[in-house]
mmCIF file of C-alpha atoms in Angstrom:
data_model
loop_
_atom_site.group_PDB
_atom_site.id
_atom_site.type_symbol
_atom_site.label_atom_id
_atom_site.label_comp_id
_atom_site.label_asym_id
_atom_site.label_seq_id
_atom_site.Cartn_x
_atom_site.Cartn_y
_atom_site.Cartn_z
ATOM 1 C CA MET A 1 119.209 -21.434 226.659
ATOM 2 C CA LEU A 2 119.968 -23.773 223.847
ATOM 3 C CA ARG A 3 116.994 -22.542 221.906
ATOM 4 C CA ALA A 4 117.876 -18.896 222.440
ATOM 5 C CA LEU A 5 121.476 -19.595 221.221
ATOM 6 C CA TYR A 6 120.144 -21.442 218.178
ATOM 7 C CA ASP A 7 117.760 -18.606 217.277
ATOM 8 C CA TRP A 8 120.653 -15.918 217.579
ATOM 9 C CA VAL A 9 123.036 -17.931 215.501
ATOM 10 C CA MET A 10 120.340 -18.472 212.850
ATOM 11 C CA GLU A 11 119.780 -14.724 212.850
ATOM 12 C CA LYS A 12 123.499 -13.990 212.304
ATOM 13 C CA ALA A 13 123.807 -16.835 209.739
ATOM 14 C CA ALA A 14 121.316 -14.987 207.535
ATOM 15 C CA HIS A 15 123.168 -11.650 207.902
ATOM 16 C CA PRO A 16 124.397 -9.948 204.689
ATOM 17 C CA LYS A 17 128.065 -10.286 205.959
ATOM 18 C CA ALA A 18 127.760 -13.897 207.113
ATOM 19 C CA GLU A 19 129.723 -15.187 204.175
ATOM 20 C CA TRP A 20 132.789 -13.004 205.310
ATOM 21 C CA TRP A 21 132.394 -14.439 208.821
ATOM 22 C CA LEU A 22 132.279 -17.865 207.484
ATOM 23 C CA ALA A 23 135.438 -17.398 205.377
ATOM 24 C CA LEU A 24 137.245 -15.782 208.438
ATOM 25 C CA PHE A 25 136.305 -18.724 210.738
ATOM 26 C CA ALA A 26 137.317 -21.318 208.203
ATOM 27 C CA PHE A 27 140.651 -19.651 207.528
ATOM 28 C CA VAL A 28 141.813 -19.049 211.113
ATOM 29 C CA GLU A 29 140.469 -22.422 212.320
ATOM 30 C CA SER A 30 142.895 -24.209 209.950
ATOM 31 C CA SER A 31 145.838 -22.367 211.413
ATOM 32 C CA PHE A 32 145.357 -21.109 215.034
ATOM 33 C CA PHE A 33 141.691 -20.634 215.963
ATOM 34 C CA PRO A 34 140.039 -23.288 218.341
ATOM 35 C CA ILE A 35 136.477 -23.055 217.166
ATOM 36 C CA PRO A 36 135.538 -24.916 213.996
ATOM 37 C CA PRO A 37 133.460 -23.319 211.218
ATOM 38 C CA HIS A 38 131.167 -26.301 210.811
ATOM 39 C CA PRO A 39 128.404 -25.004 213.117
ATOM 40 C CA LEU A 40 128.186 -21.594 211.280
ATOM 41 C CA LEU A 41 128.326 -23.380 207.975
ATOM 42 C CA GLY A 42 125.471 -25.678 208.872
ATOM 43 C CA LEU A 43 123.339 -22.816 210.215
ATOM 44 C CA MET A 44 123.977 -20.649 207.171
ATOM 45 C CA CYS A 45 122.827 -23.536 204.975
ATOM 46 C CA LEU A 46 119.777 -24.010 207.141
ATOM 47 C CA ALA A 47 118.953 -20.321 206.817
ATOM 48 C CA ASN A 48 119.332 -20.290 203.090
ATOM 49 C CA PRO A 49 119.482 -23.755 201.605
ATOM 50 C CA LYS A 50 119.657 -22.467 198.030
ATOM 51 C CA LYS A 51 123.111 -21.006 198.700
ATOM 52 C CA ALA A 52 124.278 -24.085 200.547
ATOM 53 C CA ILE A 53 126.794 -25.182 197.957
ATOM 54 C CA ARG A 54 128.169 -21.661 197.611
ATOM 55 C CA TYR A 55 128.653 -21.560 201.387
ATOM 56 C CA ALA A 56 130.399 -24.869 201.190
ATOM 57 C CA LEU A 57 132.801 -23.637 198.494
ATOM 58 C CA ILE A 58 133.718 -20.627 200.595
ATOM 59 C CA ALA A 59 134.479 -22.711 203.591
ATOM 60 C CA THR A 60 136.496 -25.061 201.464
ATOM 61 C CA VAL A 61 138.753 -22.421 199.881
ATOM 62 C CA ALA A 62 139.049 -20.356 203.015
ATOM 63 C CA SER A 63 140.081 -23.415 205.050
ATOM 64 C CA VAL A 64 142.587 -24.592 202.516
ATOM 65 C CA LEU A 65 144.185 -21.122 202.425
ATOM 66 C CA GLY A 66 144.215 -21.136 206.247
ATOM 67 C CA GLY A 67 145.908 -24.461 206.135
ATOM 68 C CA LEU A 68 148.611 -23.015 203.953
ATOM 69 C CA PHE A 69 149.037 -20.288 206.561
ATOM 70 C CA GLY A 70 149.372 -22.892 209.209
ATOM 71 C CA TYR A 71 152.003 -24.741 207.072
ATOM 72 C CA ALA A 72 153.865 -21.516 206.802
ATOM 73 C CA ILE A 73 153.861 -21.129 210.580
ATOM 74 C CA GLY A 74 155.341 -24.542 210.957
ATOM 75 C CA ALA A 75 157.872 -24.246 208.205
ATOM 76 C CA LEU A 76 159.069 -20.585 208.753
ATOM 77 C CA ALA A 77 158.243 -19.668 212.278
ATOM 78 C CA TYR A 78 157.830 -22.704 214.453
ATOM 79 C CA GLU A 79 160.337 -21.688 217.139
ATOM 80 C CA ALA A 80 159.060 -18.169 217.233
ATOM 81 C CA VAL A 81 155.306 -18.724 216.847
ATOM 82 C CA GLY A 82 154.416 -22.332 216.242
ATOM 83 C CA ALA A 83 155.640 -23.863 219.485
ATOM 84 C CA TRP A 84 153.830 -21.301 221.551
ATOM 85 C CA LEU A 85 150.735 -21.643 219.555
ATOM 86 C CA ILE A 86 150.648 -25.405 219.848
ATOM 87 C CA GLY A 87 151.174 -25.040 223.549
ATOM 88 C CA ALA A 88 148.337 -22.380 223.854
ATOM 89 C CA LEU A 89 145.993 -24.755 222.061
ATOM 90 C CA GLY A 90 146.724 -27.537 224.410
ATOM 91 C CA LEU A 91 148.253 -29.673 221.641
ATOM 92 C CA SER A 92 151.902 -29.990 222.828
ATOM 93 C CA GLU A 93 151.569 -33.688 223.722
ATOM 94 C CA SER A 94 149.861 -34.359 220.356
ATOM 95 C CA PHE A 95 152.557 -32.671 218.347
ATOM 96 C CA PRO A 96 155.308 -35.370 218.326
ATOM 97 C CA PRO A 97 152.821 -38.191 217.418
ATOM 98 C CA ALA A 98 151.351 -36.017 214.720
ATOM 99 C CA ALA A 99 154.776 -35.485 213.274
ATOM 100 C CA CYS A 100 155.451 -39.195 213.370
ATOM 101 C CA TYR A 101 152.050 -40.007 211.678
ATOM 102 C CA LEU A 102 152.718 -37.497 208.897
ATOM 103 C CA ARG A 103 156.118 -38.889 208.213
ATOM 104 C CA GLU A 104 154.848 -42.465 208.115
ATOM 105 C CA TYR A 105 151.522 -41.829 206.196
ATOM 106 C CA ASP A 106 152.014 -38.525 204.425
ATOM 107 C CA TRP A 107 148.903 -37.271 202.671
ATOM 108 C CA GLU A 108 146.530 -39.838 204.126
ATOM 109 C CA VAL A 109 146.820 -38.175 207.581
ATOM 110 C CA ILE A 110 145.908 -34.891 206.120
ATOM 111 C CA VAL A 111 142.873 -36.224 204.413
ATOM 112 C CA VAL A 112 141.720 -37.945 207.656
ATOM 113 C CA ALA A 113 142.251 -34.892 209.760
ATOM 114 C CA GLY A 114 140.274 -32.717 207.259
ATOM 115 C CA THR A 115 137.226 -34.922 207.610
ATOM 116 C CA THR A 116 137.244 -35.967 211.380
ATOM 117 C CA PRO A 117 137.166 -34.093 214.791
ATOM 118 C CA VAL A 118 141.062 -34.161 214.773
ATOM 119 C CA PRO A 119 142.146 -30.506 215.094
ATOM 120 C CA PHE A 120 143.184 -29.622 211.638
ATOM 121 C CA LYS A 121 145.481 -26.852 212.801
ATOM 122 C CA LEU A 122 147.648 -29.389 214.484
ATOM 123 C CA LEU A 123 148.280 -31.115 211.253
ATOM 124 C CA THR A 124 148.800 -28.023 209.098
ATOM 125 C CA ILE A 125 151.506 -26.687 211.559
ATOM 126 C CA THR A 126 153.104 -30.097 211.755
ATOM 127 C CA ALA A 127 153.187 -30.520 208.110
ATOM 128 C CA GLY A 128 155.106 -27.399 207.639
ATOM 129 C CA PHE A 129 157.424 -28.299 210.490
ATOM 130 C CA ILE A 130 158.448 -31.643 208.852
ATOM 131 C CA GLU A 131 158.758 -30.057 205.478
ATOM 132 C CA MET A 132 155.952 -32.129 203.857
ATOM 133 C CA ASN A 133 155.717 -31.627 200.167
ATOM 134 C CA LEU A 134 153.726 -28.468 199.607
ATOM 135 C CA VAL A 135 151.783 -29.737 196.644
ATOM 136 C CA THR A 136 150.846 -32.976 198.276
ATOM 137 C CA PHE A 137 149.769 -31.037 201.287
ATOM 138 C CA PHE A 138 147.660 -28.690 199.314
ATOM 139 C CA LEU A 139 145.975 -31.435 197.314
ATOM 140 C CA ALA A 140 145.342 -33.519 200.480
ATOM 141 C CA SER A 141 143.866 -30.463 202.351
ATOM 142 C CA LEU A 142 141.630 -29.726 199.437
ATOM 143 C CA ALA A 143 140.404 -33.314 199.265
ATOM 144 C CA GLY A 144 139.810 -33.530 203.038
ATOM 145 C CA ARG A 145 138.224 -30.067 203.562
ATOM 146 C CA GLY A 146 136.280 -30.247 200.285
ATOM 147 C CA PHE A 147 134.748 -33.569 201.155
ATOM 148 C CA ILE A 148 133.451 -32.610 204.588
ATOM 149 C CA PHE A 149 132.200 -29.134 203.649
ATOM 150 C CA MET A 150 130.786 -30.022 200.216
ATOM 151 C CA THR A 151 128.916 -32.869 201.672
ATOM 152 C CA VAL A 152 127.261 -30.564 204.138
ATOM 153 C CA GLY A 153 126.450 -28.145 201.219
ATOM 154 C CA VAL A 154 124.966 -30.759 198.999
ATOM 155 C CA LEU A 155 122.845 -32.296 201.744
ATOM 156 C CA PHE A 156 121.465 -28.979 202.812
ATOM 157 C CA ARG A 157 120.839 -28.036 199.170
ATOM 158 C CA LEU A 158 118.923 -31.121 198.555
ATOM 159 C CA PHE A 159 117.129 -31.511 201.979
ATOM 160 C CA GLY A 160 117.419 -28.182 203.578
ATOM 161 C CA ALA A 161 113.775 -27.472 204.337
ATOM 162 C CA PRO A 162 113.042 -30.849 205.855
ATOM 163 C CA ILE A 163 116.241 -30.749 207.818
ATOM 164 C CA LYS A 164 115.536 -27.312 209.200
ATOM 165 C CA ALA A 165 112.038 -28.415 210.227
ATOM 166 C CA MET A 166 113.410 -31.573 212.039
ATOM 167 C CA ILE A 167 115.989 -29.434 213.943
ATOM 168 C CA ASP A 168 113.416 -26.841 214.955
ATOM 169 C CA LYS A 169 111.371 -29.681 216.446
ATOM 170 C CA TYR A 170 114.074 -31.875 217.950
ATOM 171 C CA LEU A 171 116.888 -29.430 218.713
ATOM 172 C CA GLY A 172 117.775 -30.813 222.074
ATOM 173 C CA THR A 173 117.761 -34.435 221.025
ATOM 174 C CA LEU A 174 119.844 -33.805 217.855
ATOM 175 C CA THR A 175 122.366 -31.756 219.794
ATOM 176 C CA THR A 176 122.862 -34.651 222.121
ATOM 177 C CA ILE A 177 123.270 -37.145 219.257
ATOM 178 C CA PHE A 178 125.783 -34.830 217.538
ATOM 179 C CA VAL A 179 128.028 -34.603 220.703
ATOM 180 C CA VAL A 180 127.881 -38.344 221.106
ATOM 181 C CA LEU A 181 128.879 -38.869 217.475
ATOM 182 C CA LEU A 182 131.617 -36.262 217.716
ATOM 183 C CA VAL A 183 133.170 -37.877 220.741
ATOM 184 C CA GLY A 184 132.682 -41.349 219.287
ATOM 185 C CA GLY A 185 134.342 -40.332 215.959
ATOM 186 C CA PHE A 186 137.353 -38.904 217.821
ATOM 187 C CA ILE A 187 137.704 -42.137 219.876
ATOM 188 C CA ALA A 188 137.366 -44.271 216.846
ATOM 189 C CA PHE A 189 140.048 -42.298 215.049
ATOM 190 C CA THR A 190 142.531 -42.626 217.944
ATOM 191 C CA GLN A 191 141.873 -46.331 218.202
ATOM 192 C CA PHE A 192 142.504 -46.675 214.587
ATOM 193 C CA ALA A 193 145.653 -44.571 214.592
ATOM 194 C CA GLY A 194 146.992 -46.474 217.538
ATOM 195 C CA GLY A 195 146.721 -49.813 215.835
ATOM 196 C CA GLY A 196 145.608 -53.069 217.345
ATOM 197 C CA GLU A 197 146.686 -54.466 220.718
ATOM 198 C CA GLY A 198 150.153 -56.026 220.641
ATOM 199 C CA GLU A 199 150.976 -54.698 217.012
ATOM 200 C CA THR A 200 154.341 -53.177 216.260
ATOM 201 C CA ASP A 201 153.374 -51.381 213.090
ATOM 202 C CA PRO A 202 154.130 -47.721 212.411
ATOM 203 C CA ALA A 203 150.838 -46.565 213.761
ATOM 204 C CA ASP A 204 151.398 -48.222 217.058
ATOM 205 C CA ARG A 205 154.901 -46.809 217.290
ATOM 206 C CA CYS A 206 153.754 -43.262 216.542
ATOM 207 C CA ALA A 207 151.078 -43.601 219.223
ATOM 208 C CA GLN A 208 153.818 -44.065 221.850
ATOM 209 C CA VAL A 209 155.960 -41.100 220.635
ATOM 210 C CA THR A 210 156.315 -38.455 223.381
ATOM 211 C CA SER A 211 159.197 -36.374 221.915
ATOM 212 C CA LEU A 212 160.373 -35.256 218.467
ATOM 213 C CA ASP A 213 163.705 -37.042 219.278
ATOM 214 C CA ASP A 214 161.766 -40.370 219.137
ATOM 215 C CA ILE A 215 160.705 -39.893 215.530
#
């Protein structure tokens, strides 16, 4: 089943309209869509390593633009759209701590969210809601998203053929490793964000926030 899905996505990743699909996924994922563009980007780079950096640039630009759309939702339509969207994505409990972290650490949180499994859309909407400086938000989003996507692009451009051969041979094993690393990265981030045991620093305080009134 995994092999069939892999082959199917590889076929779509090489489709003439694949770049438009990549841009669409990257845009909507930064504001309201739950599925990240990383798998599609990776498979497109596998299908055509010579265009890997181009694909990474498309994903970066579209993701940053999508982040600005998410910011607009939080700043201009939180009560009408944003609150419902956060709830529909299952992020209601994460919203107050996210707002606290952004107020305490500003651009650093955006950069971290852009390069980790933390849902980027949560931070883009929250940034708009707390009225984070728009220029700072834009530059931090560009740095975070650009780092993760361009890293993928450069690696596949340099080592695309060997990487594809390895994935073709060890697909099941590599998928398991990826899932473990993804979960591990998320746990590591939450532990870092929560601070050490017994600390009373801002990170620890934000980890305990359950309502916007507590900020």
